[in-house]
Amino acid sequence: MVPDLFSHKSLQVAGNIRASVSAIDPEVKLSNEMLNQYKYSRSKWAKKGKKWDDFRKGFQLTKEEISAFKKKRQPPLIVNVIKPAVEQAKAMLTTNHPQFSTTGREDSDSRTGKMFSDLLSYVWYISDGNMRLKKAIDEYYVRGMGALMAYVDPFADYGKGEVYITDVDSFDVYVDPNTKDPYGRDASNILIAKVMTNEQISIAYPQYYSRVKDSKTVISDNQPKSEYLDSDGRNNTISDMWHTKHNIIDRYTKVKDLDITVRGNNEDHVFTNEQFQNFLQLPAVAVLVQGQDPQFITDQDTVRDYFKVIQHYGKEIHMEADQSPDPQTGQPSGAPVMASGATSPTMIPGSSQYMEILDMKDLCENGIFKVKQIVVTKIHRVFSIGDVKCYDGIMDIPEYPIVLIMNHHDRTPYPQGDVEMVGDLQMQINKLESLIVTHATNSTNTKIFYPRGSVDKNDYKERWGNAGSEWFEFNPELGGKPEQMYPPPLPNELYKNKSDKIQEVERALGIFAMQQGDSGSAPQTFKGTMAIDEFGQRRIKSKKDDIEGAINALAKVVIKLIQQTYTEEKTIRLIQPNNKPLELQINTSIYDDFGNVVEKINDITVGDYDCIVVSGSMLPSNRWAQFDYYMMMYEKGLIDQVEMLKKTELVDIEGVLNRHSQMQQLQSENQQLQAEIKKLSGDLQTAQREVVHADKRVEVEKFKTNLHKSAESVRASSQVNNQLAKNQLNMFGQNLDFEKKLASMKYQSKLQDSSRDY
């Protein structure tokens, strides 16, 4: 079910439209006629697509084929090889969410360009884009064409509106048969026609429900029929006769419309006619300064400031020196202040200004703005339920909101799917499996032939009969004895033929057994397995190019819808691969002290942007090989730890990073403490050495002191002894002199005595 595409403005326009009761609106009539024409042109493709759609689901036999199997007493078996191959292809092509890359076409848009990448990811996330894309890829493989669509839900986000992406049933899409573009961009018309119940309409289109619930419309089921059955003889038809239903036609047509460009006064605008009329009524201000060219103020925030000046001072103003005393100094400050009138005694020369209130129409008529009409492509949409026209208006987007994905495109809107290419191989596999099972059944259920009346049948059955054996009588005139009959063995080539057919199906779809986890066909080495896996993906990369091209075309439409829908302040949060939320704030207003909007930050409503899907971002990658590669880059210092951890399957990468940061911090602190301890240990050793040296110096000093005392004592004793010796020597000399004198006296006395005697 495709939701409504209306914006808020479209809802207001649609509310003013009233369908005619007496006659069918010409636009609704045109939609019905166009649907019948396109339906006839694509009837063969739709019937063939339904056949292969049922074929993929396991409805692969017709009534005639089932009867033929039963006549041959063969089981009508179906070994569905196609379905798991298609599912594997879908899984590979949607392994990861697409990554978008956007850039602004002008320098002024480059700052906001990166934000659109995140906005596209946000739209993909809220739309459950991978599930929608899987359905489109499924129809791309099976029917040959899938379809994606961008739309606006005006009721989402509490009435602010949200942009979504959805898939559209390709059987509901009717394209101009002359289109040749693989994405349907050159189609003159694209229709979405389907049947919905009253209950579905009340949910999807509540604004129209009261007008259409009681309308009488002829219901025509657009879904093709298929005659294929499953092995039990059941078809894939679902009937519903209990609900009131209505035909819904949503027609999109490319038309040429006139837009108006307004350039001048350092501004550049593109308007529709209605927007241009509103633009002409906007006010402007002309500022005249003596000796200078007129200056035209068109920025509405600045215009409001000039209006306040005119209201307070008038149209003529001048600047003069402030004569009021300064509160601190008491002297006039002399600062320039605004004053009314053209002149005054204290006027600053050359400061006189004259302001005149104008509007944009005056500026356009006098050539300040250059106005030019340009022809642009837009989408005309007509939406009808039954015979009631609900909406008729122009969508301000250059391309269809519906993007087709065509497989094996042959320059027509009726491409061929991959399942059709392998349908005959699947039928052969079914027949081979039926033959193998029939042979196994016949081998276990033996046939015993015996002459009529020659043996006791019950006795033989009881004694050596096999489970499931069959007994047949024949004419006794032929003679013979009871004999068991076995079917001839099947050749091994038959089993090999079945295996070869399965491989051919997988090869045609670009899916190989090893990519589905078949270890029997994998190389023995890790590197060899990675190489084979990479080479195997080359086949499916052709499909990847088709799908990425369609997403690129759709993203351009989504960007336009984002700019038209997200016009108010909005905060968006996205979960990054490292489980860290990313917060986006768009159209954030900055206010001055008076509550006026000064500017907008991240204004996404203006500018042109180019967008592409990063090639291969949705395909699978060998996580172990990728992790080894990132680990090698990390070890060489080419990337940081965060980029390396993104390629792991850690649940809480942010927590790991925080804990690792704490560990690094603790390690750094530990290293600092170790260095401090080492330094303190060195200081302690130095201090201990100094203490030892000091003790030694003290001991030496003590020893020196004691030695000095001993030396002084010895010196004193020596002096005393020397003095005593000197004294004794002096006494000895004196005694000797005395004795000499005494001896001399005695000798003289003796001489005198002798002379006397003589």
PDB file of N, CA and C in Angstrom, residues 608-687:
ATOM      1  N   ASP A 608      21.535  23.500  -3.889  1.00  0.00           N
ATOM      2  CA  ASP A 608      21.454  22.300  -4.715  1.00  0.00           C
ATOM      3  C   ASP A 608      22.569  21.352  -4.306  1.00  0.00           C
ATOM      4  N   TYR A 609      22.248  20.065  -4.300  1.00  0.00           N
ATOM      5  CA  TYR A 609      23.194  19.066  -3.808  1.00  0.00           C
ATOM      6  C   TYR A 609      23.206  17.861  -4.739  1.00  0.00           C
ATOM      7  N   ASP A 610      24.371  17.274  -4.890  1.00  0.00           N
ATOM      8  CA  ASP A 610      24.538  16.034  -5.641  1.00  0.00           C
ATOM      9  C   ASP A 610      24.767  14.903  -4.658  1.00  0.00           C
ATOM     10  N   CYS A 611      24.185  13.751  -4.958  1.00  0.00           N
ATOM     11  CA  CYS A 611      24.245  12.619  -4.038  1.00  0.00           C
ATOM     12  C   CYS A 611      24.528  11.340  -4.818  1.00  0.00           C
ATOM     13  N   ILE A 612      25.372  10.488  -4.251  1.00  0.00           N
ATOM     14  CA  ILE A 612      25.616   9.157  -4.806  1.00  0.00           C
ATOM     15  C   ILE A 612      25.707   8.165  -3.656  1.00  0.00           C
ATOM     16  N   VAL A 613      25.418   6.906  -3.974  1.00  0.00           N
ATOM     17  CA  VAL A 613      25.618   5.827  -3.016  1.00  0.00           C
ATOM     18  C   VAL A 613      27.066   5.358  -3.130  1.00  0.00           C
ATOM     19  N   VAL A 614      27.740   5.216  -2.010  1.00  0.00           N
ATOM     20  CA  VAL A 614      29.117   4.721  -2.036  1.00  0.00           C
ATOM     21  C   VAL A 614      29.103   3.323  -2.648  1.00  0.00           C
ATOM     22  N   SER A 615      29.828   3.157  -3.747  1.00  0.00           N
ATOM     23  CA  SER A 615      29.772   1.914  -4.506  1.00  0.00           C
ATOM     24  C   SER A 615      30.205   0.728  -3.657  1.00  0.00           C
ATOM     25  N   GLY A 616      29.373  -0.318  -3.668  1.00  0.00           N
ATOM     26  CA  GLY A 616      29.696  -1.543  -2.939  1.00  0.00           C
ATOM     27  C   GLY A 616      29.418  -1.492  -1.457  1.00  0.00           C
ATOM     28  N   SER A 617      28.842  -0.382  -0.969  1.00  0.00           N
ATOM     29  CA  SER A 617      28.626  -0.262   0.478  1.00  0.00           C
ATOM     30  C   SER A 617      27.573  -1.242   0.991  1.00  0.00           C
ATOM     31  N   MET A 618      26.700  -1.760   0.106  1.00  0.00           N
ATOM     32  CA  MET A 618      25.658  -2.690   0.548  1.00  0.00           C
ATOM     33  C   MET A 618      26.093  -4.144   0.442  1.00  0.00           C
ATOM     34  N   LEU A 619      27.179  -4.426  -0.295  1.00  0.00           N
ATOM     35  CA  LEU A 619      27.613  -5.805  -0.496  1.00  0.00           C
ATOM     36  C   LEU A 619      28.296  -6.336   0.751  1.00  0.00           C
ATOM     37  N   PRO A 620      28.315  -7.661   0.916  1.00  0.00           N
ATOM     38  CA  PRO A 620      28.992  -8.242   2.081  1.00  0.00           C
ATOM     39  C   PRO A 620      30.497  -8.188   1.914  1.00  0.00           C
ATOM     40  N   SER A 621      31.193  -8.286   3.005  1.00  0.00           N
ATOM     41  CA  SER A 621      32.647  -8.362   3.000  1.00  0.00           C
ATOM     42  C   SER A 621      33.067  -9.411   4.011  1.00  0.00           C
ATOM     43  N   ASN A 622      34.205 -10.035   3.760  1.00  0.00           N
ATOM     44  CA  ASN A 622      34.709 -11.047   4.684  1.00  0.00           C
ATOM     45  C   ASN A 622      35.193 -10.340   5.944  1.00  0.00           C
ATOM     46  N   ARG A 623      34.472 -10.524   7.024  1.00  0.00           N
ATOM     47  CA  ARG A 623      34.760  -9.741   8.228  1.00  0.00           C
ATOM     48  C   ARG A 623      36.130 -10.063   8.800  1.00  0.00           C
ATOM     49  N   TRP A 624      36.546 -11.356   8.699  1.00  0.00           N
ATOM     50  CA  TRP A 624      37.847 -11.721   9.250  1.00  0.00           C
ATOM     51  C   TRP A 624      38.968 -11.106   8.417  1.00  0.00           C
ATOM     52  N   ALA A 625      38.817 -11.177   7.086  1.00  0.00           N
ATOM     53  CA  ALA A 625      39.838 -10.578   6.228  1.00  0.00           C
ATOM     54  C   ALA A 625      39.879  -9.070   6.410  1.00  0.00           C
ATOM     55  N   GLN A 626      38.707  -8.475   6.519  1.00  0.00           N
ATOM     56  CA  GLN A 626      38.655  -7.031   6.698  1.00  0.00           C
ATOM     57  C   GLN A 626      39.252  -6.623   8.038  1.00  0.00           C
ATOM     58  N   PHE A 627      38.976  -7.414   9.074  1.00  0.00           N
ATOM     59  CA  PHE A 627      39.540  -7.094  10.386  1.00  0.00           C
ATOM     60  C   PHE A 627      41.061  -7.242  10.371  1.00  0.00           C
ATOM     61  N   ASP A 628      41.575  -8.299   9.715  1.00  0.00           N
ATOM     62  CA  ASP A 628      43.027  -8.463   9.612  1.00  0.00           C
ATOM     63  C   ASP A 628      43.657  -7.284   8.887  1.00  0.00           C
ATOM     64  N   TYR A 629      42.978  -6.827   7.838  1.00  0.00           N
ATOM     65  CA  TYR A 629      43.499  -5.695   7.068  1.00  0.00           C
ATOM     66  C   TYR A 629      43.535  -4.435   7.931  1.00  0.00           C
ATOM     67  N   TYR A 630      42.459  -4.179   8.673  1.00  0.00           N
ATOM     68  CA  TYR A 630      42.418  -2.997   9.528  1.00  0.00           C
ATOM     69  C   TYR A 630      43.397  -3.127  10.691  1.00  0.00           C
ATOM     70  N   MET A 631      43.577  -4.346  11.193  1.00  0.00           N
ATOM     71  CA  MET A 631      44.543  -4.545  12.272  1.00  0.00           C
ATOM     72  C   MET A 631      45.955  -4.235  11.788  1.00  0.00           C
ATOM     73  N   MET A 632      46.263  -4.667  10.571  1.00  0.00           N
ATOM     74  CA  MET A 632      47.582  -4.375  10.006  1.00  0.00           C
ATOM     75  C   MET A 632      47.768  -2.862   9.864  1.00  0.00           C
ATOM     76  N   MET A 633      46.727  -2.168   9.383  1.00  0.00           N
ATOM     77  CA  MET A 633      46.811  -0.723   9.251  1.00  0.00           C
ATOM     78  C   MET A 633      46.974  -0.054  10.617  1.00  0.00           C
ATOM     79  N   TYR A 634      46.288  -0.602  11.620  1.00  0.00           N
ATOM     80  CA  TYR A 634      46.379  -0.033  12.969  1.00  0.00           C
ATOM     81  C   TYR A 634      47.771  -0.235  13.552  1.00  0.00           C
ATOM     82  N   GLU A 635      48.319  -1.437  13.343  1.00  0.00           N
ATOM     83  CA  GLU A 635      49.650  -1.728  13.885  1.00  0.00           C
ATOM     84  C   GLU A 635      50.719  -0.857  13.235  1.00  0.00           C
ATOM     85  N   LYS A 636      50.494  -0.478  11.969  1.00  0.00           N
ATOM     86  CA  LYS A 636      51.454   0.385  11.289  1.00  0.00           C
ATOM     87  C   LYS A 636      51.224   1.861  11.592  1.00  0.00           C
ATOM     88  N   GLY A 637      50.176   2.147  12.370  1.00  0.00           N
ATOM     89  CA  GLY A 637      49.915   3.521  12.762  1.00  0.00           C
ATOM     90  C   GLY A 637      49.221   4.360  11.721  1.00  0.00           C
ATOM     91  N   LEU A 638      48.630   3.709  10.681  1.00  0.00           N
ATOM     92  CA  LEU A 638      47.962   4.454   9.620  1.00  0.00           C
ATOM     93  C   LEU A 638      46.537   4.834   9.991  1.00  0.00           C
ATOM     94  N   ILE A 639      45.900   4.112  10.903  1.00  0.00           N
ATOM     95  CA  ILE A 639      44.560   4.441  11.391  1.00  0.00           C
ATOM     96  C   ILE A 639      44.575   4.377  12.910  1.00  0.00           C
ATOM     97  N   ASP A 640      43.540   4.928  13.517  1.00  0.00           N
ATOM     98  CA  ASP A 640      43.481   4.918  14.972  1.00  0.00           C
ATOM     99  C   ASP A 640      42.667   3.725  15.470  1.00  0.00           C
ATOM    100  N   GLN A 641      42.552   3.630  16.761  1.00  0.00           N
ATOM    101  CA  GLN A 641      41.881   2.488  17.387  1.00  0.00           C
ATOM    102  C   GLN A 641      40.386   2.470  17.089  1.00  0.00           C
ATOM    103  N   VAL A 642      39.777   3.649  16.975  1.00  0.00           N
ATOM    104  CA  VAL A 642      38.336   3.719  16.735  1.00  0.00           C
ATOM    105  C   VAL A 642      37.987   3.084  15.401  1.00  0.00           C
ATOM    106  N   GLU A 643      38.730   3.417  14.339  1.00  0.00           N
ATOM    107  CA  GLU A 643      38.453   2.857  13.022  1.00  0.00           C
ATOM    108  C   GLU A 643      38.664   1.354  13.020  1.00  0.00           C
ATOM    109  N   MET A 644      39.639   0.878  13.753  1.00  0.00           N
ATOM    110  CA  MET A 644      39.881  -0.562  13.822  1.00  0.00           C
ATOM    111  C   MET A 644      38.751  -1.280  14.546  1.00  0.00           C
ATOM    112  N   LEU A 645      38.253  -0.705  15.644  1.00  0.00           N
ATOM    113  CA  LEU A 645      37.190  -1.345  16.409  1.00  0.00           C
ATOM    114  C   LEU A 645      35.856  -1.334  15.679  1.00  0.00           C
ATOM    115  N   LYS A 646      35.662  -0.399  14.727  1.00  0.00           N
ATOM    116  CA  LYS A 646      34.418  -0.372  13.961  1.00  0.00           C
ATOM    117  C   LYS A 646      34.234  -1.642  13.141  1.00  0.00           C
ATOM    118  N   LYS A 647      35.315  -2.316  12.811  1.00  0.00           N
ATOM    119  CA  LYS A 647      35.233  -3.519  11.982  1.00  0.00           C
ATOM    120  C   LYS A 647      35.107  -4.784  12.819  1.00  0.00           C
ATOM    121  N   THR A 648      34.894  -4.631  14.100  1.00  0.00           N
ATOM    122  CA  THR A 648      34.681  -5.782  14.968  1.00  0.00           C
ATOM    123  C   THR A 648      33.190  -5.935  15.260  1.00  0.00           C
ATOM    124  N   GLU A 649      32.856  -6.972  15.991  1.00  0.00           N
ATOM    125  CA  GLU A 649      31.460  -7.206  16.368  1.00  0.00           C
ATOM    126  C   GLU A 649      31.245  -6.955  17.859  1.00  0.00           C
ATOM    127  N   LEU A 650      32.066  -6.114  18.430  1.00  0.00           N
ATOM    128  CA  LEU A 650      31.885  -5.760  19.831  1.00  0.00           C
ATOM    129  C   LEU A 650      30.562  -5.032  20.016  1.00  0.00           C
ATOM    130  N   VAL A 651      29.846  -5.401  21.052  1.00  0.00           N
ATOM    131  CA  VAL A 651      28.530  -4.817  21.289  1.00  0.00           C
ATOM    132  C   VAL A 651      28.661  -3.381  21.790  1.00  0.00           C
ATOM    133  N   ASP A 652      29.579  -3.161  22.724  1.00  0.00           N
ATOM    134  CA  ASP A 652      29.711  -1.850  23.360  1.00  0.00           C
ATOM    135  C   ASP A 652      31.072  -1.273  23.013  1.00  0.00           C
ATOM    136  N   ILE A 653      31.211  -0.768  21.793  1.00  0.00           N
ATOM    137  CA  ILE A 653      32.493  -0.208  21.375  1.00  0.00           C
ATOM    138  C   ILE A 653      32.815   1.046  22.178  1.00  0.00           C
ATOM    139  N   GLU A 654      31.784   1.855  22.439  1.00  0.00           N
ATOM    140  CA  GLU A 654      32.004   3.074  23.202  1.00  0.00           C
ATOM    141  C   GLU A 654      32.519   2.755  24.603  1.00  0.00           C
ATOM    142  N   GLY A 655      31.912   1.732  25.234  1.00  0.00           N
ATOM    143  CA  GLY A 655      32.380   1.330  26.549  1.00  0.00           C
ATOM    144  C   GLY A 655      33.807   0.815  26.515  1.00  0.00           C
ATOM    145  N   VAL A 656      34.116   0.040  25.466  1.00  0.00           N
ATOM    146  CA  VAL A 656      35.485  -0.476  25.320  1.00  0.00           C
ATOM    147  C   VAL A 656      36.463   0.680  25.173  1.00  0.00           C
ATOM    148  N   LEU A 657      36.083   1.666  24.354  1.00  0.00           N
ATOM    149  CA  LEU A 657      36.965   2.818  24.159  1.00  0.00           C
ATOM    150  C   LEU A 657      37.144   3.600  25.459  1.00  0.00           C
ATOM    151  N   ASN A 658      36.045   3.758  26.223  1.00  0.00           N
ATOM    152  CA  ASN A 658      36.149   4.479  27.492  1.00  0.00           C
ATOM    153  C   ASN A 658      37.048   3.733  28.470  1.00  0.00           C
ATOM    154  N   ARG A 659      36.813   2.401  28.549  1.00  0.00           N
ATOM    155  CA  ARG A 659      37.649   1.618  29.469  1.00  0.00           C
ATOM    156  C   ARG A 659      39.104   1.600  29.016  1.00  0.00           C
ATOM    157  N   HIS A 660      39.291   1.491  27.696  1.00  0.00           N
ATOM    158  CA  HIS A 660      40.663   1.517  27.192  1.00  0.00           C
ATOM    159  C   HIS A 660      41.305   2.864  27.455  1.00  0.00           C
ATOM    160  N   SER A 661      40.518   3.928  27.341  1.00  0.00           N
ATOM    161  CA  SER A 661      41.042   5.255  27.647  1.00  0.00           C
ATOM    162  C   SER A 661      41.414   5.356  29.121  1.00  0.00           C
ATOM    163  N   GLN A 662      40.537   4.781  29.981  1.00  0.00           N
ATOM    164  CA  GLN A 662      40.855   4.784  31.407  1.00  0.00           C
ATOM    165  C   GLN A 662      42.113   3.965  31.691  1.00  0.00           C
ATOM    166  N   MET A 663      42.215   2.812  30.999  1.00  0.00           N
ATOM    167  CA  MET A 663      43.412   1.981  31.181  1.00  0.00           C
ATOM    168  C   MET A 663      44.660   2.732  30.728  1.00  0.00           C
ATOM    169  N   GLN A 664      44.537   3.415  29.570  1.00  0.00           N
ATOM    170  CA  GLN A 664      45.682   4.190  29.105  1.00  0.00           C
ATOM    171  C   GLN A 664      46.025   5.298  30.090  1.00  0.00           C
ATOM    172  N   GLN A 665      44.983   5.926  30.637  1.00  0.00           N
ATOM    173  CA  GLN A 665      45.224   6.975  31.616  1.00  0.00           C
ATOM    174  C   GLN A 665      45.895   6.419  32.858  1.00  0.00           C
ATOM    175  N   LEU A 666      45.386   5.258  33.330  1.00  0.00           N
ATOM    176  CA  LEU A 666      45.999   4.631  34.502  1.00  0.00           C
ATOM    177  C   LEU A 666      47.430   4.194  34.205  1.00  0.00           C
ATOM    178  N   GLN A 667      47.623   3.650  32.983  1.00  0.00           N
ATOM    179  CA  GLN A 667      48.977   3.260  32.617  1.00  0.00           C
ATOM    180  C   GLN A 667      49.897   4.470  32.572  1.00  0.00           C
ATOM    181  N   SER A 668      49.377   5.589  32.015  1.00  0.00           N
ATOM    182  CA  SER A 668      50.191   6.800  31.987  1.00  0.00           C
ATOM    183  C   SER A 668      50.508   7.282  33.399  1.00  0.00           C
ATOM    184  N   GLU A 669      49.453   7.249  34.254  1.00  0.00           N
ATOM    185  CA  GLU A 669      49.695   7.648  35.637  1.00  0.00           C
ATOM    186  C   GLU A 669      50.662   6.696  36.316  1.00  0.00           C
ATOM    187  N   ASN A 670      50.519   5.397  36.014  1.00  0.00           N
ATOM    188  CA  ASN A 670      51.423   4.404  36.599  1.00  0.00           C
ATOM    189  C   ASN A 670      52.859   4.656  36.156  1.00  0.00           C
ATOM    190  N   GLN A 671      53.004   4.963  34.841  1.00  0.00           N
ATOM    191  CA  GLN A 671      54.345   5.254  34.353  1.00  0.00           C
ATOM    192  C   GLN A 671      54.915   6.490  35.028  1.00  0.00           C
ATOM    193  N   GLN A 672      54.040   7.499  35.214  1.00  0.00           N
ATOM    194  CA  GLN A 672      54.511   8.695  35.906  1.00  0.00           C
ATOM    195  C   GLN A 672      54.922   8.378  37.341  1.00  0.00           C
ATOM    196  N   LEU A 673      54.081   7.551  37.999  1.00  0.00           N
ATOM    197  CA  LEU A 673      54.413   7.167  39.374  1.00  0.00           C
ATOM    198  C   LEU A 673      55.691   6.342  39.412  1.00  0.00           C
ATOM    199  N   GLN A 674      55.839   5.422  38.441  1.00  0.00           N
ATOM    200  CA  GLN A 674      57.067   4.627  38.392  1.00  0.00           C
ATOM    201  C   GLN A 674      58.285   5.527  38.200  1.00  0.00           C
ATOM    202  N   ALA A 675      58.109   6.504  37.303  1.00  0.00           N
ATOM    203  CA  ALA A 675      59.225   7.435  37.089  1.00  0.00           C
ATOM    204  C   ALA A 675      59.507   8.240  38.356  1.00  0.00           C
ATOM    205  N   GLU A 676      58.408   8.636  39.036  1.00  0.00           N
ATOM    206  CA  GLU A 676      58.593   9.388  40.284  1.00  0.00           C
ATOM    207  C   GLU A 676      59.266   8.530  41.352  1.00  0.00           C
ATOM    208  N   ILE A 677      58.812   7.266  41.430  1.00  0.00           N
ATOM    209  CA  ILE A 677      59.424   6.350  42.407  1.00  0.00           C
ATOM    210  C   ILE A 677      60.896   6.137  42.081  1.00  0.00           C
ATOM    211  N   LYS A 678      61.161   5.966  40.777  1.00  0.00           N
ATOM    212  CA  LYS A 678      62.556   5.775  40.366  1.00  0.00           C
ATOM    213  C   LYS A 678      63.388   6.990  40.735  1.00  0.00           C
ATOM    214  N   LYS A 679      62.773   8.175  40.485  1.00  0.00           N
ATOM    215  CA  LYS A 679      63.491   9.395  40.831  1.00  0.00           C
ATOM    216  C   LYS A 679      63.706   9.495  42.335  1.00  0.00           C
ATOM    217  N   LEU A 680      62.633   9.174  43.092  1.00  0.00           N
ATOM    218  CA  LEU A 680      62.756   9.229  44.554  1.00  0.00           C
ATOM    219  C   LEU A 680      63.755   8.194  45.058  1.00  0.00           C
ATOM    220  N   SER A 681      63.744   7.014  44.414  1.00  0.00           N
ATOM    221  CA  SER A 681      64.722   5.992  44.808  1.00  0.00           C
ATOM    222  C   SER A 681      66.137   6.494  44.567  1.00  0.00           C
ATOM    223  N   GLY A 682      66.320   7.149  43.430  1.00  0.00           N
ATOM    224  CA  GLY A 682      67.645   7.718  43.168  1.00  0.00           C
ATOM    225  C   GLY A 682      68.003   8.798  44.167  1.00  0.00           C
ATOM    226  N   ASP A 683      67.003   9.631  44.458  1.00  0.00           N
ATOM    227  CA  ASP A 683      67.260  10.682  45.454  1.00  0.00           C
ATOM    228  C   ASP A 683      67.570  10.071  46.812  1.00  0.00           C
ATOM    229  N   LEU A 684      66.818   8.978  47.139  1.00  0.00           N
ATOM    230  CA  LEU A 684      67.068   8.322  48.429  1.00  0.00           C
ATOM    231  C   LEU A 684      68.472   7.728  48.477  1.00  0.00           C
ATOM    232  N   GLN A 685      68.855   7.078  47.387  1.00  0.00           N
ATOM    233  CA  GLN A 685      70.209   6.524  47.345  1.00  0.00           C
ATOM    234  C   GLN A 685      71.250   7.632  47.459  1.00  0.00           C
ATOM    235  N   THR A 686      70.995   8.725  46.759  1.00  0.00           N
ATOM    236  CA  THR A 686      71.929   9.860  46.847  1.00  0.00           C
ATOM    237  C   THR A 686      71.981  10.402  48.272  1.00  0.00           C
ATOM    238  N   ALA A 687      70.754  10.511  48.852  1.00  0.00           N
ATOM    239  CA  ALA A 687      70.711  11.011  50.230  1.00  0.00           C
ATOM    240  C   ALA A 687      71.426  10.063  51.179  1.00  0.00           C
TER     241      ALA A 687
END
